[in-house]
mmCIF file of C-alpha atoms and ligand atoms in Angstrom:
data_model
loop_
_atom_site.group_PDB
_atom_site.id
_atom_site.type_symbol
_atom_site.label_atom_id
_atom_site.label_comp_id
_atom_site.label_asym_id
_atom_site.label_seq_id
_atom_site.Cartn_x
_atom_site.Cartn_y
_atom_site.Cartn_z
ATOM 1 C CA UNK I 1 227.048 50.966 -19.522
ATOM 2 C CA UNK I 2 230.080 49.360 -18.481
ATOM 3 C CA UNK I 3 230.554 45.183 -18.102
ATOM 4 C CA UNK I 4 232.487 43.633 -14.874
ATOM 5 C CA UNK I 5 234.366 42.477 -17.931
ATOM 6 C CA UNK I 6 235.620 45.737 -18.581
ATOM 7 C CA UNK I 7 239.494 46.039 -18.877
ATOM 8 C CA UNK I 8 240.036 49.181 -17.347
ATOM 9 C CA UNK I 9 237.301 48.201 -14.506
ATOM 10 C CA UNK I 10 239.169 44.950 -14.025
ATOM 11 C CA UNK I 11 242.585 46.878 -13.800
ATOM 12 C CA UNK I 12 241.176 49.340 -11.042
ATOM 13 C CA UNK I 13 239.035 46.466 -9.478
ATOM 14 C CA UNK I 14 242.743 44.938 -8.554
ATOM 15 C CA UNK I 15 244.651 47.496 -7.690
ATOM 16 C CA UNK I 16 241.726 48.626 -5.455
ATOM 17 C CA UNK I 17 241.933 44.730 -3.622
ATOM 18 C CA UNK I 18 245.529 45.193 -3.721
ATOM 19 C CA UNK I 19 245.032 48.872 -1.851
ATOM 20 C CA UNK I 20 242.777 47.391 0.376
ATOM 21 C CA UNK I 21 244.864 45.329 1.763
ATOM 22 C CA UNK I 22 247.644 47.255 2.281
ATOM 23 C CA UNK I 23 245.588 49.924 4.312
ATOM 24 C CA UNK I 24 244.148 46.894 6.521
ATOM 25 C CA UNK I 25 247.679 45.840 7.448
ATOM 26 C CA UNK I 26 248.752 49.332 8.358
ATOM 27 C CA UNK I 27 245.236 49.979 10.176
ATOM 28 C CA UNK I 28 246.374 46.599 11.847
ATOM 29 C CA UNK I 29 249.709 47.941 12.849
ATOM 30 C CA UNK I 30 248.546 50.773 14.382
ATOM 31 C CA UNK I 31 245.383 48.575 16.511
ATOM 32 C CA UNK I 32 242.765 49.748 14.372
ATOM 33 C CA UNK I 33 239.616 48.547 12.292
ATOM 34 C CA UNK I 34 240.631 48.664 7.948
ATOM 35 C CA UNK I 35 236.636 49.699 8.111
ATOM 36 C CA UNK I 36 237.786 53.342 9.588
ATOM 37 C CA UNK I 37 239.679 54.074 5.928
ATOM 38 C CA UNK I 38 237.980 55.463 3.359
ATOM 39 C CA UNK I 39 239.769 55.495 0.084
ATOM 40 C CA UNK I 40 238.615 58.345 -2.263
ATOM 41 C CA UNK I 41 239.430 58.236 -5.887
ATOM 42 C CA UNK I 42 241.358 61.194 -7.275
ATOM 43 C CA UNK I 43 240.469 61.192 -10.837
ATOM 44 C CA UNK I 44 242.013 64.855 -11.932
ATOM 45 C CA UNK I 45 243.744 64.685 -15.373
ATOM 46 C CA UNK I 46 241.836 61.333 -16.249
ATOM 47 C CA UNK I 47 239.181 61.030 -18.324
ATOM 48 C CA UNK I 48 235.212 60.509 -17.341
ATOM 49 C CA UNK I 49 235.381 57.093 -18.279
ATOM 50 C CA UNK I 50 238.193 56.083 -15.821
ATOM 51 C CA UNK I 51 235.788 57.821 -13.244
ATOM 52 C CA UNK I 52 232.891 55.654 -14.421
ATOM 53 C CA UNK I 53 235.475 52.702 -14.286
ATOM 54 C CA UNK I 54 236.480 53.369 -11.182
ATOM 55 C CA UNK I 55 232.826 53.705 -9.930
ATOM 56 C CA UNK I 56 231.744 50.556 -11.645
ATOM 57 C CA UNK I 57 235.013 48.621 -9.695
ATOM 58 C CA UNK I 58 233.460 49.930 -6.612
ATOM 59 C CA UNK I 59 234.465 53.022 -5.192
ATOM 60 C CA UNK I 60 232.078 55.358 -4.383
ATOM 61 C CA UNK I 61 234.246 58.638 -2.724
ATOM 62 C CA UNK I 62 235.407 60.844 -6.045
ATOM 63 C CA UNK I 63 237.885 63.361 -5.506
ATOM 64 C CA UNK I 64 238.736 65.997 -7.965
ATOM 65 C CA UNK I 65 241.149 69.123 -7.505
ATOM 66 C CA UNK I 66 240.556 71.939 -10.148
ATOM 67 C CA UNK I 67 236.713 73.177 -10.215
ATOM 68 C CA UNK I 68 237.000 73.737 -14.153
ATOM 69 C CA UNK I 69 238.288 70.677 -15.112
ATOM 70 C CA UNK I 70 235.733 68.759 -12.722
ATOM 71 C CA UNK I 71 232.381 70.977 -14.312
ATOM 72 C CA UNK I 72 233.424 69.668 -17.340
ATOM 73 C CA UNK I 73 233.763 65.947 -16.474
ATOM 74 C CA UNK I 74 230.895 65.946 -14.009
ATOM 75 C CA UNK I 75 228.319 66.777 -16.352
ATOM 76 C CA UNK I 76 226.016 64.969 -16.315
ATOM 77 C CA UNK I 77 226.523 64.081 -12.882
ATOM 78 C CA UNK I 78 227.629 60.119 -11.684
ATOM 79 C CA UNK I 79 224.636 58.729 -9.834
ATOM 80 C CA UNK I 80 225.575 57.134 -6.670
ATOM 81 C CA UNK I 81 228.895 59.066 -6.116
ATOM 82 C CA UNK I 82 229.946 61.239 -3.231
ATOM 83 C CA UNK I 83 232.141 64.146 -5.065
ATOM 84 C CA UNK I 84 234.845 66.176 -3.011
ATOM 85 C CA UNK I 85 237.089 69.226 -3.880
ATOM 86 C CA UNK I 86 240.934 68.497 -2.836
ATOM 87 C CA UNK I 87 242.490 71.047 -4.582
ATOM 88 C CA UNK I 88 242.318 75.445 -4.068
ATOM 89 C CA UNK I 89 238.915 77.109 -4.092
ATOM 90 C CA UNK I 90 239.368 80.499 -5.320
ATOM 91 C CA UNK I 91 236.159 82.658 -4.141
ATOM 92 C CA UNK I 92 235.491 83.472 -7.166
ATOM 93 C CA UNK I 93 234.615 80.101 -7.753
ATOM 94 C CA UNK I 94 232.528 78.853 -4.795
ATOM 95 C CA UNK I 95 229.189 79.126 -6.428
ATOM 96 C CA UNK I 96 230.294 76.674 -9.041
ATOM 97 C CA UNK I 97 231.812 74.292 -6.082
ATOM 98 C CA UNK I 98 228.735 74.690 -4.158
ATOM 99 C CA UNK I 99 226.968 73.052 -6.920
ATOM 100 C CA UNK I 100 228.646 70.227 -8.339
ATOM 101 C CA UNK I 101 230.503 69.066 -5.046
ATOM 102 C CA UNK I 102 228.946 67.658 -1.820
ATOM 103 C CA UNK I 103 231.968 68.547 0.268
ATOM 104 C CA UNK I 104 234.677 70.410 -0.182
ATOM 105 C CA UNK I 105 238.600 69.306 1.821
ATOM 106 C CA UNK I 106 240.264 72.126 0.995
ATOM 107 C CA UNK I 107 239.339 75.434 3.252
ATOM 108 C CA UNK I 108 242.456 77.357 3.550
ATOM 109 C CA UNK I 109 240.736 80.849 4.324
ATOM 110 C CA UNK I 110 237.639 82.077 6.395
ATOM 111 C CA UNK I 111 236.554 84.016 3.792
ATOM 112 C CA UNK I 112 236.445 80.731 1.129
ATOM 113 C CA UNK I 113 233.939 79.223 3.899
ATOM 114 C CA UNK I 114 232.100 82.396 3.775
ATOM 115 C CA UNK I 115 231.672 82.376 -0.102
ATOM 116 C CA UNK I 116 230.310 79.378 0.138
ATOM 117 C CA UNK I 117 227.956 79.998 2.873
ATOM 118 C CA UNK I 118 226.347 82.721 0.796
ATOM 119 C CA UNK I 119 226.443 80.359 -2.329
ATOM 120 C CA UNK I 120 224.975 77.343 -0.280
ATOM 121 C CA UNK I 121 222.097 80.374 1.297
ATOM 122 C CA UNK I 122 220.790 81.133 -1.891
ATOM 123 C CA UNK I 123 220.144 77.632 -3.342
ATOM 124 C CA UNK I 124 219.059 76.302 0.081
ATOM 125 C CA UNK I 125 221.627 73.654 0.577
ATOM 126 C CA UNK I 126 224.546 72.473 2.943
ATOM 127 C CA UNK I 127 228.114 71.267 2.618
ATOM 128 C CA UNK I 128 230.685 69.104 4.620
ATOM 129 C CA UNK I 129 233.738 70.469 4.931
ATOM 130 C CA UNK I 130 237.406 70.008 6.197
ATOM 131 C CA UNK I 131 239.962 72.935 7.217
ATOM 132 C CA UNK I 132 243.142 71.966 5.562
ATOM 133 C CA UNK I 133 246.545 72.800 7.486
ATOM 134 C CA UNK I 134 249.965 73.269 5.575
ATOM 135 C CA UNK I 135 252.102 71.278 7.691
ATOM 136 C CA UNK I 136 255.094 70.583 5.800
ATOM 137 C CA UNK I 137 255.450 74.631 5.608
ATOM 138 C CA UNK I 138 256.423 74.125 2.013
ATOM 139 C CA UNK I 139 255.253 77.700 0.425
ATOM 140 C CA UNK I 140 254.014 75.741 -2.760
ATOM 141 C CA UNK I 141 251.494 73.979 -0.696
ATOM 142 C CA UNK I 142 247.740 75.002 0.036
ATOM 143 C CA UNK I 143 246.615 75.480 3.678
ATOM 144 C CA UNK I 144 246.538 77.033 6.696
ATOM 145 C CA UNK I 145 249.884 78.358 7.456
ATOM 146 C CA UNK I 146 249.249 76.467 11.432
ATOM 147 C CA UNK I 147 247.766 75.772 14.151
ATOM 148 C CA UNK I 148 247.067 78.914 15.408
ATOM 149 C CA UNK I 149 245.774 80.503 12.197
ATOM 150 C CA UNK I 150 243.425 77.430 11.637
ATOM 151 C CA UNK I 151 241.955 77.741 15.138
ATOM 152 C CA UNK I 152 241.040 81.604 14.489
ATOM 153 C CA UNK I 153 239.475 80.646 11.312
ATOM 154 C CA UNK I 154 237.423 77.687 12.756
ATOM 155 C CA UNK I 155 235.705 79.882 14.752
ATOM 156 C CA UNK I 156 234.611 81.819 11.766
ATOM 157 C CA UNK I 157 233.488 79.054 10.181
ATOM 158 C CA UNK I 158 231.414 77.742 12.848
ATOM 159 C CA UNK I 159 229.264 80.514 12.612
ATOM 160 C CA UNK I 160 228.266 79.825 8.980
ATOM 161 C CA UNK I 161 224.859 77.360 9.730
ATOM 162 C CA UNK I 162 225.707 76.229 6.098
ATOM 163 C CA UNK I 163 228.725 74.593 6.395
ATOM 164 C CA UNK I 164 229.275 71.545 8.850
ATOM 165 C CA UNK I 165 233.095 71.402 9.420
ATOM 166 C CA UNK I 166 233.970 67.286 9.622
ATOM 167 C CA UNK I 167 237.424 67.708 10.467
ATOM 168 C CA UNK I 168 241.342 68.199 9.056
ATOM 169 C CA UNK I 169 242.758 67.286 5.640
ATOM 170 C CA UNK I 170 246.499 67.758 4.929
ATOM 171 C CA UNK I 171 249.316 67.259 2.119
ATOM 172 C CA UNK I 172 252.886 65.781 4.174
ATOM 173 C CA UNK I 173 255.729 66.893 2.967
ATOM 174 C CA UNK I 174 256.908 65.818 -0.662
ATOM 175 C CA UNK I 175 259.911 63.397 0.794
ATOM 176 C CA UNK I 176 261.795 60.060 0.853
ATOM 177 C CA UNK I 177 261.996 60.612 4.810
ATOM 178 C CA UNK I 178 259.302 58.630 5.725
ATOM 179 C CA UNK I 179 260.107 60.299 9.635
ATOM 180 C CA UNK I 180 259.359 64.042 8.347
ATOM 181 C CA UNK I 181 256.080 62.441 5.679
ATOM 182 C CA UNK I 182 255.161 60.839 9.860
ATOM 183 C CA UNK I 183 255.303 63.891 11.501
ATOM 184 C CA UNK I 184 253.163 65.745 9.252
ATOM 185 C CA UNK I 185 250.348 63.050 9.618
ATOM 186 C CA UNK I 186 251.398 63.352 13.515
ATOM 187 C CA UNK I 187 250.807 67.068 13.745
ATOM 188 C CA UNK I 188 247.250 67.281 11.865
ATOM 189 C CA UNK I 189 246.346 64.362 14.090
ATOM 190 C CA UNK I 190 246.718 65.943 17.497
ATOM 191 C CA UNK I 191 245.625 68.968 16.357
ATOM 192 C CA UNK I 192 242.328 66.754 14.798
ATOM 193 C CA UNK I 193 242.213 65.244 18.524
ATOM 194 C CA UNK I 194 242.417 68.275 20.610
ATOM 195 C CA UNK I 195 239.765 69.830 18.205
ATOM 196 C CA UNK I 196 237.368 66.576 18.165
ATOM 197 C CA UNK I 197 237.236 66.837 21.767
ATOM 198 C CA UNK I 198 234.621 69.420 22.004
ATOM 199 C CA UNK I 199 233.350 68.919 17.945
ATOM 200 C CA UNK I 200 230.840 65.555 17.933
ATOM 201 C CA UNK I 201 230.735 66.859 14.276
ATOM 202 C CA UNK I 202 234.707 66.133 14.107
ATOM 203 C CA UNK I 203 235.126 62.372 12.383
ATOM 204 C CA UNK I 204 237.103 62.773 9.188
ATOM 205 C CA UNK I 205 241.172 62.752 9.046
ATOM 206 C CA UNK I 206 241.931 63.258 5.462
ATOM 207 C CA UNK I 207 245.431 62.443 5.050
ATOM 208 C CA UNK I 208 247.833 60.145 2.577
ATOM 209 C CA UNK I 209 247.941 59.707 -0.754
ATOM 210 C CA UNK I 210 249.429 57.044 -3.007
ATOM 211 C CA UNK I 211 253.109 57.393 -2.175
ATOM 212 C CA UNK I 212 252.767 57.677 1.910
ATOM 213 C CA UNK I 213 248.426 56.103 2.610
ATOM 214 C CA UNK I 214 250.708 53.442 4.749
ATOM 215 C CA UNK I 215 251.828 55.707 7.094
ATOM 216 C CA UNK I 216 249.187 57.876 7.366
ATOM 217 C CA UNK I 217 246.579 54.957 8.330
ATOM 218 C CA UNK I 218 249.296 54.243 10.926
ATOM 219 C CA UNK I 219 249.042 57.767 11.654
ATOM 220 C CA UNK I 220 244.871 57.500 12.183
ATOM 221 C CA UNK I 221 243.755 58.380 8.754
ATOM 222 C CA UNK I 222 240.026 57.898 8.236
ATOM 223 C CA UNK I 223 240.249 59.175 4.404
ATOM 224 C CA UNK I 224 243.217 58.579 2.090
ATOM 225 C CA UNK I 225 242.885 60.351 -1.196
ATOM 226 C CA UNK I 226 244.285 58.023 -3.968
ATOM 227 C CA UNK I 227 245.054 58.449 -8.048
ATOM 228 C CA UNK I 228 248.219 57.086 -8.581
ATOM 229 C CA UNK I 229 248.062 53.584 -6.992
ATOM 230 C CA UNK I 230 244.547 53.529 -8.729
ATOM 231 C CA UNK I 231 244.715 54.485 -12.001
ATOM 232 C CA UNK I 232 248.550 54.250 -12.759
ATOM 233 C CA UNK I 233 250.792 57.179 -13.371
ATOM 234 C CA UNK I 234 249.626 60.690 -14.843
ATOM 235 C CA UNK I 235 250.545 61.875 -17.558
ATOM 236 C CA UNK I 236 253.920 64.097 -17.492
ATOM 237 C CA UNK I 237 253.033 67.471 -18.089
ATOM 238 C CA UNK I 238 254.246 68.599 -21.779
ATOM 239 C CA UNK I 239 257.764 69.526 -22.104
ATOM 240 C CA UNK I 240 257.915 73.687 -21.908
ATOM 241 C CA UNK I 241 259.380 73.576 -24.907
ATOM 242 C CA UNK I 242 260.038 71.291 -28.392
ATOM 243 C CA UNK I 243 263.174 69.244 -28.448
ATOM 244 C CA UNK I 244 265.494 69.626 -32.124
HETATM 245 C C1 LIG O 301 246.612 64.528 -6.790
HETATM 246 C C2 LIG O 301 246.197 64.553 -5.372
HETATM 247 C C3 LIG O 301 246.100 63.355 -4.623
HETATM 248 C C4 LIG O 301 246.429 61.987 -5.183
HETATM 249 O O1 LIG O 301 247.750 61.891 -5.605
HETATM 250 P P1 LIG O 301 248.417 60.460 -5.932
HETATM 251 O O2 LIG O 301 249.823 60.625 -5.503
HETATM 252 O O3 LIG O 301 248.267 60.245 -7.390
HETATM 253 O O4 LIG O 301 247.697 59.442 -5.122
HETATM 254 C C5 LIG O 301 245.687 63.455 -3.310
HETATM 255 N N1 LIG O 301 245.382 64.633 -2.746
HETATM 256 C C6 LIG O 301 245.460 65.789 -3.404
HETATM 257 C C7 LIG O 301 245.116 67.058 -2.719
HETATM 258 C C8 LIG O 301 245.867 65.788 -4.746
HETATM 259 O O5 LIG O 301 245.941 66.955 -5.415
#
């Protein structure tokens, strides 16, 4: 087990305070309650005991984006954690997601939702899930392509008594414009709004991640997925090829 005295938990435990209070200023800015933010922590590329760190500093939202990596660092499961997918679900993989996540962000197809929908029938269970819209339209980016496409797959996926949809998640636009990072978090908003209307079910706005959860909670984020301001810097991914 892990002591409060921990290094890395004391590390995480302050740059979660520190995280804290920047999304209560922001939620301030924008007239809202800090209590509205969830902050999820992404733990892809770190190890299981920076997830059990970051668990023992308090969080209790676990986000992971790569199925494979997270079967291998969720066994054996954390107790008292609430694991989501952020990253691509390949259909081929749903019956793994359907059993080591409780919800998963990243629905970019109808026919994801129904994979998982037959997965979920034969063990019996449910999952939460958000539809996730591309709306910086940059073609390396997951997600519905807009509007319009996400709408005709919602209807889909409301038919599938598996699968409660719980609203939008989004990626802005990698930029220094903090105006075009805004209007990304601005479209899947009023998109989330119109939507919500009608949907009671409708109450989760996943947007922002380390380098633009400000804005977004400005914006009306009630989930900010966060690994960077967390756990510090990834890893670079290994040069392609030696150096002489
Ligand atoms: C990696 C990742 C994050 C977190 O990124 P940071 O910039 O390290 O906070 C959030 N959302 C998704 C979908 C990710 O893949």
């Amino acid at each position: 087990m892990m002591g409060v005295t921990d290094p890395v938990v004391a590390l995480i435990r302050r740059r979660l305070r520190h995280t804290r209070e920047l999304v209560a200023a922001a939620a301030a800015r924008a007239g809202r309650s800090a209590d509205a933010v969830r902050i999820m922590a992404v733990t892809k590329t770190r190890p299981r005991a920076e997830l059990d760190a970051a668990l023992a500093a308090g969080l209790d939202l676990i986000g992971e984006n790569r199925v494979q990596e997270a079967a291998a660092k969720l066994d054996p499961p954390p107790a008292h954690a609430e694991l989501h997918l952020i990253g691509h679900l390949q259909r081929n993989k749903a019956r793994h997601a359907a059993r080591l996540f409780h919800a998963v962000q990243s629905i970019d197809k109808a026919a994801t939702a129904q994979a998982l929908q037959q997965a979920l029938a034969a063990t019996g269970g449910t999952m939460d899930v958000l539809l996730e819209l591309n709306t910086s339209g940059e073609p390396a980016k997951h997600g519905f392509a807009g509007p319009e496409e996400l709408r005709r797959a919602l209807e889909a996926i409301e038919a599938l008594d598996r699968l409660r949809i719980r609203g939008l998640m989004t990626m802005a636009v990698w930029s220094a414009d903090a105006g075009a990072v805004r209007g990304c978090f601005r479209t899947l908003r009023r998109l989330f709004e119109e939507l919500a209307r009608d949907r009671p079910a409708f109450d989760t706005l996943s947007m922002g991640m380390s380098g633009d959860f400000e804005i977004a909670v400005e914006e009306g984020a009630t989930l900010v997925r966060l690994g960077t301001a967390l756990f510090g810097p990834r890893a670079a991914a290994p040069p392609a090829q030696a150096r002489t």
